[in-house]
Amino acid sequence: MRIALGIEYDGSAFSGWQWQDGPRSVQACVEAAVSKVADHPASVICAGRTDTGVHALEQVAHFDTDAKRELRGWLMGINTALPEDVRVLWAKPVDDRFHARYSAIARFYRYVILNRPVRSALERRRVTWVYHPMDEARMQLAAEHLIGEHDFSAYRALGCQSKSPRRRMYFIHVYRREDRVIVDISANAFLHHMVRNIVGVLIAVGIGKQEPEWAKAVLESRDRSQGGVTAPPDGLYFGGVAYPAEFGLARHPVLDRLPADACRYTGDPADSVLHELAGEEVVE
């Protein structure tokens, strides 16, 4: 039996999703909790690994088990065994053909910027602070240059191991909610640090340091050194995943913006192995 999970976590005290020998990871916590409820060792595979300090609104993962439990039993039991900074939002049986990683059509990230003169005492590790006034309309103009399929070499980390830098950007939506500027971004797959490097460019445009056309110039340069700084991990959230309707998993409303022809990433097979078609925070 294969079960899919929707998982929320505060990444502040984690070394990321991926299990590591020593540092605290989300995967280790979830696998320990699932194994306890299943009464057997369980391996949990996620839709996209997140890096140190990155959070999740709704990570999706799956595991296989022969254990018979009611869905409420899985949900309540796993949550009881989890630390306070990780919660399973839902549990659902899925077809054996479902794979949290390889079945995904698209993933979306949310980046939250606190734009006010003073830092937050309460959310200091859950938002990125920018004290300069920001123009979100200029940021949206810059973002439009990145929509579509492109070579994103200039927006990936220098150490990115992906064989292909080409990705299809479905949408970038920049908007303001009072003193927060929010960036929702979705693509068929992401390169290492791709979201944080894009946000770094958008911030430079938003505060007036660069013109919106700079985002296009950076893209066309295919040179990481031509871009801006990598935005901090604090404001980054793995937002959600879109899967084919046949699997019966609800999508985050943000993913209603996806085009009708959105489809699964089918890049270099080596990328699937090296990066698990992960989100942009793959291998630090």
Coordinates of N, CA and C in Angstrom, one line a residue, residues 38-176:
A38 N 3.9 2.5 11.7 CA 3.8 1.4 10.8 C 4.3 0.1 11.5
D39 N 5.1 0.3 12.5 CA 5.8 -0.8 13.2 C 6.8 -1.6 12.3
H40 N 7.4 -0.8 11.4 CA 8.4 -1.4 10.5 C 9.2 -0.2 9.9
P41 N 10.5 -0.4 9.6 CA 11.3 0.7 9.0 C 10.6 1.2 7.7
A42 N 10.5 2.5 7.5 CA 9.8 3.1 6.4 C 10.7 4.2 5.7
S43 N 10.8 4.2 4.4 CA 11.5 5.2 3.7 C 10.5 6.2 3.1
V44 N 10.7 7.4 3.3 CA 9.8 8.5 2.9 C 10.5 9.3 1.8
I45 N 9.8 9.4 0.6 CA 10.3 10.1 -0.5 C 9.5 11.4 -0.8
C46 N 10.2 12.5 -0.9 CA 9.5 13.8 -1.0 C 9.5 14.3 -2.4
A47 N 8.7 15.3 -2.7 CA 8.5 15.9 -4.0 C 9.7 16.8 -4.3
G48 N 10.3 17.4 -3.4 CA 11.5 18.3 -3.6 C 12.2 18.6 -2.3
R49 N 13.5 18.3 -2.3 CA 14.3 18.5 -1.1 C 14.5 20.0 -0.8
T50 N 14.4 20.4 0.4 CA 14.6 21.8 0.8 C 16.0 21.9 1.5
D51 N 16.6 23.0 1.5 CA 17.9 23.2 2.1 C 17.7 23.8 3.5
T52 N 18.8 23.9 4.2 CA 18.9 24.5 5.5 C 18.1 25.8 5.7
G53 N 17.2 25.8 6.6 CA 16.5 27.1 6.9 C 15.3 27.3 6.1
V54 N 15.0 26.4 5.1 CA 13.9 26.6 4.2 C 12.7 25.9 4.7
H55 N 11.5 26.5 4.6 CA 10.3 26.0 5.2 C 9.4 25.3 4.2
A56 N 8.3 24.7 4.6 CA 7.3 24.1 3.7 C 5.9 24.4 4.2
L57 N 5.1 24.9 3.2 CA 3.7 25.1 3.5 C 3.0 23.7 3.2
E58 N 3.4 23.0 2.2 CA 2.8 21.7 1.9 C 3.8 20.9 1.0
Q59 N 4.8 20.3 1.7 CA 5.6 19.3 1.0 C 4.8 18.1 0.8
V60 N 5.0 17.4 -0.3 CA 4.3 16.1 -0.5 C 5.4 15.0 -0.5
A61 N 5.0 13.9 0.2 CA 5.9 12.7 0.3 C 5.1 11.5 0.2
H62 N 5.7 10.3 0.0 CA 5.0 9.1 0.0 C 5.9 8.0 0.6
F63 N 5.2 6.9 1.1 CA 5.9 5.8 1.7 C 5.1 4.5 1.4
D64 N 5.7 3.4 1.4 CA 5.0 2.1 1.2 C 5.0 1.3 2.5
T65 N 3.9 0.6 2.7 CA 3.7 -0.1 3.9 C 2.7 -1.3 3.7
D66 N 2.9 -2.3 4.5 CA 1.9 -3.4 4.6 C 1.0 -3.3 5.8
A67 N 1.3 -2.3 6.6 CA 0.5 -2.1 7.8 C -0.9 -1.6 7.5
K68 N -1.8 -2.1 8.2 CA -3.2 -1.7 8.0 C -3.6 -0.7 9.1
R69 N -3.9 0.5 8.7 CA -4.3 1.6 9.7 C -5.4 2.4 9.0
E70 N -6.3 2.9 9.8 CA -7.2 3.9 9.3 C -6.4 5.2 9.0
L71 N -7.0 6.0 8.0 CA -6.3 7.2 7.7 C -6.1 8.1 8.9
R72 N -7.1 8.2 9.7 CA -7.0 9.0 10.9 C -5.9 8.5 11.8
G73 N -5.8 7.2 11.8 CA -4.7 6.6 12.6 C -3.3 7.0 12.2
W74 N -3.1 7.0 10.8 CA -1.9 7.4 10.3 C -1.6 8.9 10.6
L75 N -2.6 9.7 10.4 CA -2.5 11.1 10.6 C -2.2 11.5 12.1
M76 N -3.0 11.0 13.0 CA -2.8 11.3 14.4 C -1.6 10.6 14.9
G77 N -1.3 9.4 14.5 CA -0.2 8.7 15.1 C 1.1 9.3 14.7
I78 N 1.3 9.6 13.4 CA 2.5 10.3 12.9 C 2.7 11.6 13.6
N79 N 1.7 12.4 13.7 CA 1.8 13.7 14.3 C 2.2 13.6 15.8
T80 N 1.7 12.6 16.4 CA 2.0 12.4 17.8 C 3.5 12.1 18.0
A81 N 4.1 11.5 17.0 CA 5.5 11.1 17.1 C 6.4 12.1 16.5
L82 N 5.9 13.2 15.9 CA 6.7 14.2 15.3 C 7.1 15.3 16.3
P83 N 8.2 16.0 16.1 CA 8.5 17.2 16.9 C 7.5 18.3 16.5
E84 N 7.5 19.4 17.3 CA 6.5 20.4 17.2 C 6.7 21.3 15.9
D85 N 7.9 21.2 15.3 CA 8.1 22.0 14.1 C 7.8 21.3 12.8
V86 N 7.2 20.1 12.9 CA 6.8 19.4 11.7 C 5.4 18.8 11.9
R87 N 4.5 19.0 10.9 CA 3.2 18.4 11.0 C 2.7 17.8 9.7
V88 N 2.1 16.7 9.8 CA 1.4 16.1 8.6 C 0.0 16.7 8.5
L89 N -0.3 17.3 7.4 CA -1.6 18.0 7.2 C -2.7 17.0 6.7
W90 N -2.3 16.0 5.9 CA -3.2 15.0 5.4 C -2.4 13.7 5.0
A91 N -3.2 12.6 5.0 CA -2.7 11.4 4.6 C -3.7 10.7 3.6
K92 N -3.2 10.2 2.5 CA -4.2 9.7 1.5 C -3.6 8.4 0.8
P93 N -4.3 7.3 0.7 CA -3.8 6.2 -0.1 C -3.8 6.6 -1.6
V94 N -2.7 6.2 -2.3 CA -2.6 6.5 -3.7 C -2.2 5.2 -4.5
D95 N -2.5 5.3 -5.8 CA -2.1 4.2 -6.7 C -0.6 4.0 -6.6
D96 N -0.2 2.7 -6.8 CA 1.2 2.4 -6.8 C 2.0 3.1 -7.8
R97 N 1.3 3.6 -8.9 CA 2.0 4.4 -9.9 C 2.4 5.8 -9.5
F98 N 1.8 6.2 -8.4 CA 2.1 7.6 -7.9 C 3.5 7.6 -7.3
H99 N 4.2 8.7 -7.6 CA 5.6 8.9 -7.1 C 5.6 10.4 -6.7
A100 N 5.9 10.7 -5.5 CA 5.9 12.1 -5.0 C 6.8 13.0 -5.9
R101 N 7.9 12.4 -6.3 CA 8.9 13.2 -7.0 C 8.6 13.1 -8.5
Y102 N 8.6 11.9 -9.1 CA 8.5 11.8 -10.6 C 7.2 12.0 -11.2
S103 N 6.1 12.0 -10.4 CA 4.8 12.2 -10.9 C 4.4 13.7 -11.0
A104 N 5.2 14.6 -10.4 CA 4.9 16.0 -10.3 C 4.9 16.7 -11.7
I105 N 3.9 17.5 -11.9 CA 3.8 18.3 -13.1 C 4.5 19.6 -12.8
A106 N 4.4 20.2 -11.6 CA 5.0 21.4 -11.3 C 5.1 21.6 -9.8
R107 N 6.0 22.4 -9.4 CA 6.1 22.8 -8.0 C 6.1 24.3 -7.9
F108 N 5.6 24.7 -6.7 CA 5.7 26.2 -6.5 C 6.3 26.5 -5.2
Y109 N 7.1 27.6 -5.2 CA 7.7 28.2 -4.0 C 7.1 29.5 -3.7
R110 N 7.1 29.9 -2.4 CA 6.7 31.2 -2.0 C 7.9 31.9 -1.3
Y111 N 8.1 33.1 -1.6 CA 9.2 33.8 -0.9 C 8.6 35.1 -0.3
V112 N 8.8 35.2 1.0 CA 8.1 36.3 1.8 C 9.2 37.3 2.3
I113 N 9.0 38.6 1.9 CA 9.9 39.6 2.3 C 9.2 40.6 3.2
L114 N 9.7 40.8 4.4 CA 9.2 41.8 5.3 C 9.8 43.2 4.9
N115 N 9.0 44.1 4.4 CA 9.4 45.4 3.9 C 9.0 46.5 4.8
R116 N 9.8 46.8 5.8 CA 9.5 47.9 6.7 C 10.8 48.3 7.4
P117 N 10.9 49.4 8.0 CA 12.1 49.9 8.6 C 12.7 49.1 9.7
V118 N 11.9 48.2 10.4 CA 12.4 47.5 11.6 C 12.2 46.0 11.3
R119 N 13.2 45.3 11.8 CA 13.2 43.8 11.7 C 12.0 43.3 12.6
S120 N 11.6 42.0 12.3 CA 10.6 41.4 13.2 C 11.2 40.6 14.3
A121 N 10.7 40.8 15.5 CA 11.2 40.0 16.6 C 10.5 38.6 16.6
L122 N 9.3 38.5 16.0 CA 8.6 37.2 16.0 C 8.8 36.4 14.8
E123 N 9.1 36.9 13.7 CA 9.3 36.2 12.5 C 10.7 36.3 11.9
R124 N 11.6 36.5 12.7 CA 13.0 36.8 12.2 C 13.6 35.7 11.4
R125 N 13.1 34.4 11.6 CA 13.6 33.3 10.8 C 12.6 32.7 9.8
R126 N 11.6 33.5 9.6 CA 10.5 33.0 8.7 C 10.2 34.0 7.6
V127 N 10.9 35.1 7.6 CA 10.8 36.1 6.5 C 12.2 36.7 6.3
T128 N 12.3 37.3 5.1 CA 13.6 38.0 4.8 C 13.3 39.5 4.9
W129 N 14.1 40.2 5.6 CA 13.9 41.6 5.9 C 14.6 42.5 4.9
V130 N 13.9 43.4 4.3 CA 14.4 44.5 3.4 C 13.9 45.8 3.9
Y131 N 14.8 46.7 4.3 CA 14.3 47.9 4.9 C 14.1 49.0 3.9
H132 N 14.7 48.9 2.7 CA 14.5 49.9 1.7 C 13.1 49.8 1.1
P133 N 12.4 50.9 0.8 CA 11.1 50.8 0.2 C 11.1 50.0 -1.1
M134 N 10.2 49.1 -1.3 CA 10.2 48.2 -2.5 C 9.0 48.5 -3.4
D135 N 9.2 48.5 -4.7 CA 8.1 48.7 -5.7 C 7.8 47.3 -6.3
E136 N 6.7 46.7 -5.9 CA 6.4 45.3 -6.3 C 6.0 45.3 -7.8
A137 N 5.5 46.5 -8.3 CA 5.1 46.5 -9.7 C 6.4 46.4 -10.6
R138 N 7.5 47.1 -10.2 CA 8.7 47.0 -11.0 C 9.3 45.5 -10.9
M139 N 9.1 44.9 -9.8 CA 9.5 43.5 -9.6 C 8.8 42.6 -10.5
Q140 N 7.5 42.8 -10.7 CA 6.6 42.0 -11.6 C 7.1 42.2 -13.0
L141 N 7.4 43.4 -13.4 CA 7.9 43.7 -14.8 C 9.2 42.9 -15.0
A142 N 10.0 42.9 -14.1 CA 11.3 42.1 -14.2 C 11.0 40.6 -14.3
A143 N 10.1 40.1 -13.5 CA 9.8 38.7 -13.5 C 9.2 38.2 -14.8
E144 N 8.5 39.1 -15.5 CA 7.9 38.7 -16.8 C 9.0 38.2 -17.8
H145 N 10.2 38.7 -17.7 CA 11.2 38.3 -18.6 C 11.7 36.9 -18.5
L146 N 11.3 36.3 -17.3 CA 11.8 34.9 -17.0 C 10.7 33.8 -17.3
I147 N 9.5 34.2 -17.7 CA 8.5 33.3 -18.0 C 8.8 32.5 -19.3
G148 N 8.5 31.2 -19.3 CA 8.7 30.4 -20.5 C 9.9 29.5 -20.3
E149 N 10.3 28.8 -21.3 CA 11.5 27.9 -21.3 C 12.8 28.6 -21.6
H150 N 13.7 28.5 -20.7 CA 15.0 29.3 -20.9 C 16.2 28.5 -20.4
D151 N 17.3 28.9 -20.8 CA 18.6 28.4 -20.1 C 18.8 29.3 -18.9
F152 N 18.7 28.8 -17.7 CA 18.7 29.5 -16.5 C 20.1 29.4 -15.8
S153 N 21.2 29.3 -16.6 CA 22.5 29.2 -16.1 C 22.9 30.4 -15.2
A154 N 22.4 31.6 -15.5 CA 22.7 32.8 -14.7 C 22.0 32.8 -13.4
Y155 N 21.0 31.9 -13.2 CA 20.2 31.9 -12.0 C 20.4 30.6 -11.2
R156 N 21.4 29.9 -11.5 CA 21.7 28.7 -10.6 C 23.0 28.9 -9.9
A157 N 23.2 28.1 -8.9 CA 24.4 28.1 -8.1 C 25.6 27.7 -8.9
L158 N 26.7 28.2 -8.6 CA 27.9 27.8 -9.4 C 28.2 26.3 -9.2
G159 N 27.9 25.8 -8.1 CA 28.1 24.4 -7.8 C 27.0 23.4 -8.3
C160 N 26.0 24.0 -8.9 CA 24.8 23.2 -9.4 C 25.3 22.0 -10.3
Q161 N 24.9 20.8 -10.0 CA 25.3 19.6 -10.8 C 24.3 19.2 -11.8
S162 N 23.3 19.9 -12.0 CA 22.3 19.5 -13.1 C 22.9 19.5 -14.4
K163 N 22.6 18.5 -15.2 CA 23.2 18.3 -16.5 C 22.7 19.4 -17.5
S164 N 21.4 19.8 -17.3 CA 20.8 20.7 -18.2 C 20.4 22.0 -17.4
P165 N 20.7 23.2 -17.9 CA 20.2 24.4 -17.2 C 18.8 24.9 -17.7
R166 N 18.2 24.1 -18.6 CA 16.9 24.5 -19.2 C 15.8 24.1 -18.3
R167 N 14.9 25.1 -18.0 CA 13.7 24.8 -17.2 C 12.6 25.7 -17.8
R168 N 11.4 25.2 -17.6 CA 10.2 26.0 -18.0 C 9.6 26.7 -16.8
M169 N 9.6 28.0 -16.9 CA 9.0 28.8 -15.8 C 7.5 29.0 -16.2
Y170 N 6.6 28.6 -15.3 CA 5.2 28.7 -15.6 C 4.7 30.1 -15.2
F171 N 5.0 30.5 -14.0 CA 4.6 31.9 -13.6 C 5.4 32.4 -12.5
I172 N 5.5 33.7 -12.4 CA 6.0 34.4 -11.2 C 5.0 35.5 -10.9
H173 N 4.5 35.5 -9.7 CA 3.5 36.5 -9.3 C 4.1 37.3 -8.1
V174 N 4.3 38.6 -8.2 CA 4.8 39.4 -7.2 C 3.7 40.3 -6.7
Y175 N 3.4 40.3 -5.4 CA 2.3 41.2 -4.9 C 2.6 41.6 -3.4
R176 N 1.9 42.5 -2.9 CA 2.1 43.1 -1.6 C 0.9 42.8 -0.7

